Amino acid sequence: MRISLDTDVCIGAGQCALLSPDVFTQDDDGFGTVVPGRPDEPEGPLVREAARACPVGAITLAGS
């Protein structure tokens, strides 16, 4: 599964980092980012739930 987080759309709600902290984190300004150096193929319901929980739809999952 490939994960994209559109930083131009992100409002910094933090749901992604809360639900899937091994894949998402927040930068110094509080906006979501994908954790650097993580495996490129994370699986699991928490990643999907984090994408669904984003209030502005900034997270895209491909190949899921």
PDB file of C-alpha atoms in Angstrom:
ATOM      1  CA  MET A   1       0.000   0.000   0.000  1.00  0.00           C
ATOM      2  CA  ARG A   2       1.376   3.387  -0.957  1.00  0.00           C
ATOM      3  CA  ILE A   3       0.563   6.318   1.328  1.00  0.00           C
ATOM      4  CA  SER A   4       0.395   9.968   0.298  1.00  0.00           C
ATOM      5  CA  LEU A   5      -0.374  12.913   2.533  1.00  0.00           C
ATOM      6  CA  ASP A   6      -1.173  16.186   0.765  1.00  0.00           C
ATOM      7  CA  THR A   7       0.475  18.818   2.939  1.00  0.00           C
ATOM      8  CA  ASP A   8      -1.333  21.592   1.057  1.00  0.00           C
ATOM      9  CA  VAL A   9      -4.681  20.161   2.188  1.00  0.00           C
ATOM     10  CA  CYS A  10      -3.722  19.087   5.746  1.00  0.00           C
ATOM     11  CA  ILE A  11      -5.140  21.294   8.521  1.00  0.00           C
ATOM     12  CA  GLY A  12      -3.204  19.674  11.369  1.00  0.00           C
ATOM     13  CA  ALA A  13      -6.107  17.869  13.053  1.00  0.00           C
ATOM     14  CA  GLY A  14      -3.693  15.125  14.170  1.00  0.00           C
ATOM     15  CA  GLN A  15      -6.043  12.175  13.720  1.00  0.00           C
ATOM     16  CA  CYS A  16      -3.543  10.343  11.515  1.00  0.00           C
ATOM     17  CA  ALA A  17      -0.719  10.578  14.078  1.00  0.00           C
ATOM     18  CA  LEU A  18      -3.079   9.602  16.875  1.00  0.00           C
ATOM     19  CA  LEU A  19      -4.458   6.526  15.098  1.00  0.00           C
ATOM     20  CA  SER A  20      -1.317   5.271  13.345  1.00  0.00           C
ATOM     21  CA  PRO A  21       1.792   6.779  14.984  1.00  0.00           C
ATOM     22  CA  ASP A  22       4.127   4.256  13.338  1.00  0.00           C
ATOM     23  CA  VAL A  23       3.205   5.689   9.910  1.00  0.00           C
ATOM     24  CA  PHE A  24       2.207   9.321  10.589  1.00  0.00           C
ATOM     25  CA  THR A  25       3.636  12.108  12.703  1.00  0.00           C
ATOM     26  CA  GLN A  26       3.249  15.874  12.928  1.00  0.00           C
ATOM     27  CA  ASP A  27       5.878  18.406  11.907  1.00  0.00           C
ATOM     28  CA  ASP A  28       7.035  21.345  14.019  1.00  0.00           C
ATOM     29  CA  ASP A  29       4.033  23.372  12.855  1.00  0.00           C
ATOM     30  CA  GLY A  30       1.557  20.625  13.775  1.00  0.00           C
ATOM     31  CA  PHE A  31       0.788  19.420  10.254  1.00  0.00           C
ATOM     32  CA  GLY A  32       0.732  15.742   9.359  1.00  0.00           C
ATOM     33  CA  THR A  33       3.615  14.002   7.623  1.00  0.00           C
ATOM     34  CA  VAL A  34       4.503  10.426   6.806  1.00  0.00           C
ATOM     35  CA  VAL A  35       7.215   9.087   9.129  1.00  0.00           C
ATOM     36  CA  PRO A  36      10.534   9.125   7.259  1.00  0.00           C
ATOM     37  CA  GLY A  37      12.352   5.819   6.878  1.00  0.00           C
ATOM     38  CA  ARG A  38       9.306   3.656   7.550  1.00  0.00           C
ATOM     39  CA  PRO A  39       8.645   0.585   5.415  1.00  0.00           C
ATOM     40  CA  ASP A  40       6.965   1.529   2.131  1.00  0.00           C
ATOM     41  CA  GLU A  41       4.288  -1.128   2.479  1.00  0.00           C
ATOM     42  CA  PRO A  42       2.538  -0.611   5.832  1.00  0.00           C
ATOM     43  CA  GLU A  43      -0.531  -2.743   6.224  1.00  0.00           C
ATOM     44  CA  GLY A  44      -3.287  -2.856   8.717  1.00  0.00           C
ATOM     45  CA  PRO A  45      -6.572  -1.370   9.711  1.00  0.00           C
ATOM     46  CA  LEU A  46      -5.039   1.557  11.613  1.00  0.00           C
ATOM     47  CA  VAL A  47      -3.552   3.040   8.448  1.00  0.00           C
ATOM     48  CA  ARG A  48      -6.915   2.781   6.697  1.00  0.00           C
ATOM     49  CA  GLU A  49      -8.705   4.213   9.734  1.00  0.00           C
ATOM     50  CA  ALA A  50      -6.274   7.137   9.845  1.00  0.00           C
ATOM     51  CA  ALA A  51      -7.057   7.907   6.191  1.00  0.00           C
ATOM     52  CA  ARG A  52     -10.812   7.714   6.862  1.00  0.00           C
ATOM     53  CA  ALA A  53     -10.510   9.881   9.980  1.00  0.00           C
ATOM     54  CA  CYS A  54      -8.769  12.762   8.198  1.00  0.00           C
ATOM     55  CA  PRO A  55     -11.398  15.530   8.218  1.00  0.00           C
ATOM     56  CA  VAL A  56     -10.145  17.056   4.948  1.00  0.00           C
ATOM     57  CA  GLY A  57      -9.196  13.878   3.066  1.00  0.00           C
ATOM     58  CA  ALA A  58      -5.498  14.728   2.854  1.00  0.00           C
ATOM     59  CA  ILE A  59      -4.427  11.062   3.005  1.00  0.00           C
ATOM     60  CA  THR A  60      -4.533   8.828  -0.052  1.00  0.00           C
ATOM     61  CA  LEU A  61      -3.919   5.072   0.008  1.00  0.00           C
ATOM     62  CA  ALA A  62      -3.069   3.341  -3.268  1.00  0.00           C
ATOM     63  CA  GLY A  63      -2.954  -0.390  -3.766  1.00  0.00           C
ATOM     64  CA  SER A  64      -5.080  -1.111  -0.717  1.00  0.00           C
TER      65      SER A  64
END
